[in-house]
Structures are given as structure tokens and as C-alpha cells.
Amino acid sequence: MRGNAHGVRGGWVTLLVTGSLLAGCSAQGAADGGSTRRTASPQATAPPSGGATATPVVTPDASLVPRTSKDGQRLVESVVFAPGDWGRDFVAQDPAVSRPGTWAVLDDDCRWEREKAPRGVLASLSRYSLLPAGGSKGAVKVTAVATAHSSALGADEQLSTTLEEVLRCPEQHPRADARITGLNSLGTPFGAREQEYADDSVLEAGQYVDKDGAAQPYRWMVARLGTVVVAVSVTGAKGHTEQELQQLGADALGQMLVRVQQRLKGK
């Protein structure tokens, strides 16, 4: 992994600007979590020419890898961005944090609900922040998430499910008065498309439509390091460019990945 957020920001913004996301993927969807199935378009997950390496980005100190729910909770709390981490003007949404012992699940009606975390998920935490509206600009909503699994296989399955679920639910409902539409997703494992910051990653882009019918850009960025999955979502607003939103999300995810690396490797 590169030792800062620049590699993440540069890689994902480049994919979006060049149109690789829209051209290279057949899946559609977005999320605040994931479940347990695997289906992805061959183009979205194909290894780079010459073959993808299976070498992990980080070789963790085994004594620092979470093994219990208490260890997992301590890690996710230290990794997930709070409002002040996003920037000095950000404040907490209401609610500001997810319920302990739960994670987000896409139900049979394509609605996101929080359910009891299954066996194999040590801890999962989501924090919800907001850049208030001001002047001619609307409010930007962001989410930061981290999930600690008991195995790398379980963490990898969460990334796989993020790609698969969009095939089942091309339109998703994060809450009763909102929906996410027009989504495209791209999975990029380590070594593909110059991705060198995570063992695996998924990027989704689409439109967030709230109760007043206004559609705004939406980004969902997910990455895995070993047994830990981190993610951020960014919902745009009037007066904010897509480039600004992309950079905001990529910077946050990159810094959360650095936090994971620091905690798994020690100081």
C-alpha cells in the first residue's frame, strides 16, 4: 500500500474521469454494507495483463489482527471517520452512528436495513456526517464505515457481494423517502488498473433521489485490507462538482486505509 491517500484518490478519480467505470461494468447498485454472495462481470474483475498477484498489500502483525468482538470494535472505532475528520465544517447527522452489534443488509425488497451482525463479523460501525448547506450550495451527506471480519475470506465475500447485489436490485432504497438509481460499479483487485492500495476495491457511481425528487451525484467506495473492509459514501448537492465529491470520498477512504494499516502493523 502506498503510505498516504494520494494513491487512492488518483486511481479512482482517474477511473471516473476516463469513463472506465461506466464502460467497464455490467453491475448496478450501492450500499452501506454487504452480505454473502458472489457474481461479477468478467470485465469488472479481470486481472491485468501478465496476471494479478496474490500478494497481500499489508502483511499484518498477527498479534494485532482482531480475533474477538471487543478487538474488532476497538479497531473500527479508531478507523471510522468522525465529522471533524472530514473537515472543520462537517457536523454529525441524526442519527450520527449505527446501532452497536449490527451491520447493513439489503433485504428482499431492495431496502437497506440494519440487522444483527452475523457470525464471522466481529464488529461493524457506520458514522454519518454532513456538510451543511450555505450560500448557494446544498448540504453534502457522507458516511464512513468499517467492518472487521474473523477471516480474510469473509472480508473478501463482502466485496464480492457489493458487486453481486446490484444485479438483484438495480434500484435500492437507503430509507423510506429516498432511492439510489442509475448506478454502475467497478471491482478492481490489487494489481489491476494500477490499483496498489488495497487487496480489493469496489467503486459505485449513480444518482441519489430524495423526497423532493432532486437527483444528486452519489459515490460508494469500498476497499479491503486483510480482514478489514472500509467504505465511504458521498451524496452530492447543488453547487458541488462531481470532481469535488470524488476527491472528498477518495481522500477519506485513503486515510481510513492508512489507519487500518497502522493498526495492523503497529507503530
Short mmCIF file of C-alpha atoms in Angstrom, two decimals:
data_model
loop_
_atom_site.label_atom_id
_atom_site.label_comp_id
_atom_site.label_asym_id
_atom_site.label_seq_id
_atom_site.Cartn_x
_atom_site.Cartn_y
_atom_site.Cartn_z
CA MET A 1 0.00 0.00 0.00
CA ARG A 2 1.16 3.50 -0.66
CA GLY A 3 1.73 5.33 2.55
CA ASN A 4 -0.86 8.06 2.02
CA ALA A 5 -4.22 8.78 0.44
CA HIS A 6 -2.84 10.05 -2.84
CA GLY A 7 -2.73 6.63 -4.49
CA VAL A 8 -6.40 6.02 -3.75
CA ARG A 9 -7.56 9.45 -4.84
CA GLY A 10 -5.57 9.42 -8.04
CA GLY A 11 -6.58 5.91 -9.03
CA TRP A 12 -10.30 6.26 -8.56
CA VAL A 13 -10.64 9.80 -9.87
CA THR A 14 -8.77 8.71 -13.00
CA LEU A 15 -11.18 5.79 -13.49
CA LEU A 16 -14.15 8.09 -13.22
CA VAL A 17 -12.79 10.86 -15.41
CA THR A 18 -11.77 8.50 -18.21
CA GLY A 19 -15.12 6.75 -18.15
CA SER A 20 -13.68 3.35 -17.20
CA LEU A 21 -16.33 2.89 -14.54
CA LEU A 22 -19.23 3.37 -16.92
CA ALA A 23 -17.65 1.46 -19.79
CA GLY A 24 -16.20 -1.45 -17.83
CA CYS A 25 -19.03 -2.76 -15.70
CA SER A 26 -22.36 -4.50 -16.09
CA ALA A 27 -23.48 -4.32 -12.45
CA GLN A 28 -25.71 -1.63 -10.93
CA GLY A 29 -26.20 -0.72 -7.24
CA ALA A 30 -24.99 0.88 -3.99
CA ALA A 31 -24.88 0.11 -0.29
CA ASP A 32 -23.90 0.83 3.30
CA GLY A 33 -22.80 -2.77 3.84
CA GLY A 34 -22.92 -6.23 2.25
CA SER A 35 -23.93 -9.86 2.64
CA THR A 36 -22.64 -13.14 1.22
CA ARG A 37 -22.95 -13.92 -2.50
CA ARG A 38 -20.59 -13.60 -5.46
CA THR A 39 -21.38 -12.61 -9.05
CA ALA A 40 -19.41 -10.04 -11.03
CA SER A 41 -18.92 -9.23 -14.67
CA PRO A 42 -15.71 -10.76 -16.08
CA GLN A 43 -14.66 -7.35 -17.41
CA ALA A 44 -15.04 -5.74 -13.97
CA THR A 45 -12.81 -8.29 -12.23
CA ALA A 46 -10.39 -9.44 -14.91
CA PRO A 47 -6.71 -9.46 -13.83
CA PRO A 48 -4.26 -7.17 -15.56
CA SER A 49 -2.15 -8.46 -18.43
CA GLY A 50 0.51 -10.81 -17.10
CA GLY A 51 -1.70 -11.98 -14.23
CA ALA A 52 -2.65 -10.41 -10.92
CA THR A 53 -0.53 -11.00 -7.88
CA ALA A 54 -2.00 -12.72 -4.82
CA THR A 55 0.48 -10.99 -2.51
CA PRO A 56 -1.39 -9.03 0.19
CA VAL A 57 -0.91 -5.28 0.33
CA VAL A 58 -0.15 -5.43 4.04
CA THR A 59 1.49 -8.26 5.97
CA PRO A 60 -0.08 -7.68 9.40
CA ASP A 61 1.37 -8.40 12.78
CA ALA A 62 -0.66 -11.49 13.73
CA SER A 63 -0.94 -10.26 17.30
CA LEU A 64 -2.72 -7.10 16.11
CA VAL A 65 -5.32 -8.73 13.85
CA PRO A 66 -8.73 -8.62 15.61
CA ARG A 67 -9.82 -12.03 16.92
CA THR A 68 -12.68 -11.08 19.22
CA SER A 69 -15.67 -8.76 19.02
CA LYS A 70 -14.01 -6.48 21.55
CA ASP A 71 -10.85 -6.27 19.44
CA GLY A 72 -12.90 -5.67 16.30
CA GLN A 73 -14.95 -2.93 17.93
CA ARG A 74 -11.83 -1.18 19.16
CA LEU A 75 -10.36 -1.23 15.65
CA VAL A 76 -13.43 0.03 13.78
CA GLU A 77 -13.97 2.84 16.29
CA SER A 78 -10.39 4.01 15.74
CA VAL A 79 -10.64 3.82 11.94
CA VAL A 80 -14.06 5.24 11.01
CA PHE A 81 -14.14 8.97 10.24
CA ALA A 82 -15.98 11.23 12.67
CA PRO A 83 -17.41 14.57 11.43
CA GLY A 84 -14.25 16.52 12.21
CA ASP A 85 -12.13 14.11 10.18
CA TRP A 86 -13.99 15.05 7.00
CA GLY A 87 -13.31 18.77 7.51
CA ARG A 88 -13.83 21.54 10.03
CA ASP A 89 -17.32 22.46 8.77
CA PHE A 90 -18.76 18.94 8.93
CA VAL A 91 -21.26 18.03 11.66
CA ALA A 92 -22.97 14.82 12.73
CA GLN A 93 -26.18 13.71 11.05
CA ASP A 94 -29.13 12.45 13.08
CA PRO A 95 -28.62 9.61 13.75
CA ALA A 96 -24.88 10.07 13.93
CA VAL A 97 -23.82 6.45 14.36
CA SER A 98 -25.11 2.95 13.67
CA ARG A 99 -26.52 0.67 16.37
CA PRO A 100 -23.85 -1.49 18.08
CA GLY A 101 -23.79 -5.13 17.05
CA THR A 102 -25.46 -4.52 13.68
CA TRP A 103 -24.48 -4.13 10.03
CA ALA A 104 -26.32 -3.04 6.89
CA VAL A 105 -28.22 -5.64 4.85
CA LEU A 106 -30.08 -5.28 1.55
CA ASP A 107 -33.41 -7.06 2.09
CA ASP A 108 -35.67 -8.86 -0.40
CA ASP A 109 -37.43 -5.58 -1.23
CA CYS A 110 -34.12 -3.86 -2.07
CA ARG A 111 -34.24 -1.75 1.07
CA TRP A 112 -31.25 -1.22 3.30
CA GLU A 113 -31.83 -2.27 6.90
CA ARG A 114 -29.57 -2.79 9.88
CA GLU A 115 -29.61 -6.32 11.25
CA LYS A 116 -27.67 -8.23 13.86
CA ALA A 117 -24.16 -8.85 12.59
CA PRO A 118 -23.74 -12.50 11.53
CA ARG A 119 -21.19 -14.94 12.81
CA GLY A 120 -17.83 -14.06 11.30
CA VAL A 121 -18.39 -10.32 11.56
CA LEU A 122 -16.57 -9.21 14.70
CA ALA A 123 -17.73 -5.59 14.54
CA SER A 124 -19.15 -3.05 12.12
CA LEU A 125 -19.55 0.69 12.57
CA SER A 126 -21.05 3.43 10.41
CA ARG A 127 -20.81 7.13 11.17
CA TYR A 128 -22.98 9.67 9.33
CA SER A 129 -21.80 13.24 8.80
CA LEU A 130 -22.99 16.33 6.96
CA LEU A 131 -21.55 19.44 5.37
CA PRO A 132 -24.39 21.92 5.97
CA ALA A 133 -25.86 23.98 3.18
CA GLY A 134 -24.54 27.51 2.89
CA GLY A 135 -24.87 30.32 0.42
CA SER A 136 -25.68 28.87 -3.00
CA LYS A 137 -24.50 25.36 -2.06
CA GLY A 138 -26.61 22.48 -0.76
CA ALA A 139 -25.78 20.04 2.03
CA VAL A 140 -23.38 17.15 1.30
CA LYS A 141 -24.05 13.91 3.19
CA VAL A 142 -21.27 11.41 3.85
CA THR A 143 -20.96 8.02 5.53
CA ALA A 144 -17.84 6.27 6.81
CA VAL A 145 -17.91 2.53 7.53
CA ALA A 146 -15.52 -0.14 8.79
CA THR A 147 -16.19 -3.84 9.30
CA ALA A 148 -13.80 -6.27 10.98
CA HIS A 149 -14.20 -9.90 9.94
CA SER A 150 -12.85 -13.01 11.59
CA SER A 151 -11.22 -14.09 8.31
CA ALA A 152 -9.92 -12.59 5.08
CA LEU A 153 -12.31 -14.89 3.21
CA GLY A 154 -15.27 -13.30 4.97
CA ALA A 155 -13.99 -9.82 4.19
CA ASP A 156 -13.46 -10.77 0.55
CA GLU A 157 -17.01 -12.11 0.38
CA GLN A 158 -18.32 -8.71 1.47
CA LEU A 159 -16.58 -7.09 -1.52
CA SER A 160 -17.96 -9.76 -3.84
CA THR A 161 -21.47 -9.24 -2.55
CA THR A 162 -21.23 -5.50 -3.12
CA LEU A 163 -20.84 -6.25 -6.82
CA GLU A 164 -23.42 -9.06 -6.91
CA GLU A 165 -26.30 -7.37 -5.12
CA VAL A 166 -26.67 -4.67 -7.70
CA LEU A 167 -27.76 -7.30 -10.20
CA ARG A 168 -30.59 -8.31 -7.88
CA CYS A 169 -31.57 -4.75 -7.02
CA PRO A 170 -30.90 -2.24 -9.82
CA GLU A 171 -32.74 0.37 -7.72
CA GLN A 172 -32.15 0.50 -3.96
CA HIS A 173 -33.74 2.34 -1.07
CA PRO A 174 -31.46 3.58 1.73
CA ARG A 175 -34.51 4.98 3.57
CA ALA A 176 -38.25 5.33 3.06
CA ASP A 177 -38.10 8.73 1.35
CA ALA A 178 -35.03 8.19 -0.86
CA ARG A 179 -33.72 5.91 -3.59
CA ILE A 180 -30.47 5.31 -5.44
CA THR A 181 -30.72 4.87 -9.21
CA GLY A 182 -28.64 4.70 -12.38
CA LEU A 183 -25.73 3.01 -10.62
CA ASN A 184 -22.69 1.46 -12.25
CA SER A 185 -19.99 -0.41 -10.35
CA LEU A 186 -16.40 -1.47 -10.95
CA GLY A 187 -14.41 -4.03 -8.97
CA THR A 188 -10.64 -3.65 -9.03
CA PRO A 189 -8.44 -6.20 -7.22
CA PHE A 190 -4.87 -5.42 -6.25
CA GLY A 191 -2.64 -5.17 -9.32
CA ALA A 192 -5.41 -4.38 -11.79
CA ARG A 193 -5.64 -0.88 -13.35
CA GLU A 194 -2.67 0.27 -11.23
CA GLN A 195 -4.60 -0.40 -8.00
CA GLU A 196 -1.90 -0.83 -5.35
CA TYR A 197 -3.54 0.44 -2.18
CA ALA A 198 -5.89 -2.43 -1.17
CA ASP A 199 -6.32 -6.18 -1.56
CA ASP A 200 -9.58 -5.48 -3.38
CA SER A 201 -11.79 -2.49 -4.10
CA VAL A 202 -15.21 -1.59 -5.47
CA LEU A 203 -16.40 1.77 -6.75
CA GLU A 204 -20.03 2.61 -7.50
CA ALA A 205 -21.50 5.77 -9.01
CA GLY A 206 -25.08 6.83 -9.58
CA GLN A 207 -27.83 9.24 -8.58
CA TYR A 208 -29.38 9.77 -5.16
CA VAL A 209 -33.00 10.89 -5.39
CA ASP A 210 -34.61 12.25 -2.23
CA LYS A 211 -38.23 13.01 -1.36
CA ASP A 212 -38.34 16.28 -3.31
CA GLY A 213 -37.32 14.48 -6.49
CA ALA A 214 -33.96 16.20 -6.93
CA ALA A 215 -31.25 13.84 -8.24
CA GLN A 216 -27.70 14.33 -6.97
CA PRO A 217 -24.41 12.50 -7.69
CA TYR A 218 -23.74 9.52 -5.43
CA ARG A 219 -20.46 7.67 -4.83
CA TRP A 220 -19.87 4.48 -2.84
CA MET A 221 -16.21 3.46 -2.40
CA VAL A 222 -15.18 0.20 -0.71
CA ALA A 223 -11.75 -1.34 -0.06
CA ARG A 224 -10.33 -4.33 1.82
CA LEU A 225 -7.07 -4.80 3.69
CA GLY A 226 -6.85 -8.34 5.02
CA THR A 227 -9.79 -8.97 7.34
CA VAL A 228 -10.93 -5.34 7.44
CA VAL A 229 -13.29 -3.63 4.98
CA VAL A 230 -13.63 0.16 4.91
CA ALA A 231 -16.08 2.22 2.88
CA VAL A 232 -17.34 5.73 2.34
CA SER A 233 -20.37 7.17 0.60
CA VAL A 234 -20.76 10.73 -0.64
CA THR A 235 -24.09 12.24 -1.68
CA GLY A 236 -23.74 15.48 -3.60
CA ALA A 237 -25.78 18.67 -3.59
CA LYS A 238 -26.32 21.82 -5.59
CA GLY A 239 -23.14 23.83 -6.12
CA HIS A 240 -20.71 20.93 -5.58
CA THR A 241 -18.90 19.46 -8.60
CA GLU A 242 -18.54 15.74 -9.19
CA GLN A 243 -14.76 16.10 -9.11
CA GLU A 244 -15.01 17.71 -5.68
CA LEU A 245 -17.20 14.87 -4.41
CA GLN A 246 -14.92 12.19 -5.87
CA GLN A 247 -11.88 13.72 -4.21
CA LEU A 248 -13.69 14.08 -0.88
CA GLY A 249 -14.61 10.40 -0.84
CA ALA A 250 -11.28 9.11 -2.11
CA ASP A 251 -9.30 11.19 0.39
CA ALA A 252 -11.42 9.90 3.27
CA LEU A 253 -11.14 6.28 2.18
CA GLY A 254 -7.40 6.59 1.67
CA GLN A 255 -6.89 7.97 5.17
CA MET A 256 -9.04 5.22 6.67
CA LEU A 257 -6.93 2.62 4.86
CA VAL A 258 -3.80 4.21 6.31
CA ARG A 259 -5.35 3.93 9.78
CA VAL A 260 -6.07 0.24 9.21
CA GLN A 261 -2.51 -0.36 8.03
CA GLN A 262 -1.07 1.43 11.06
CA ARG A 263 -3.18 -0.62 13.47
CA LEU A 264 -2.40 -3.95 11.81
CA LYS A 265 1.32 -3.32 11.56
CA GLY A 266 1.84 -1.45 14.81
CA LYS A 267 3.73 1.79 15.28
#
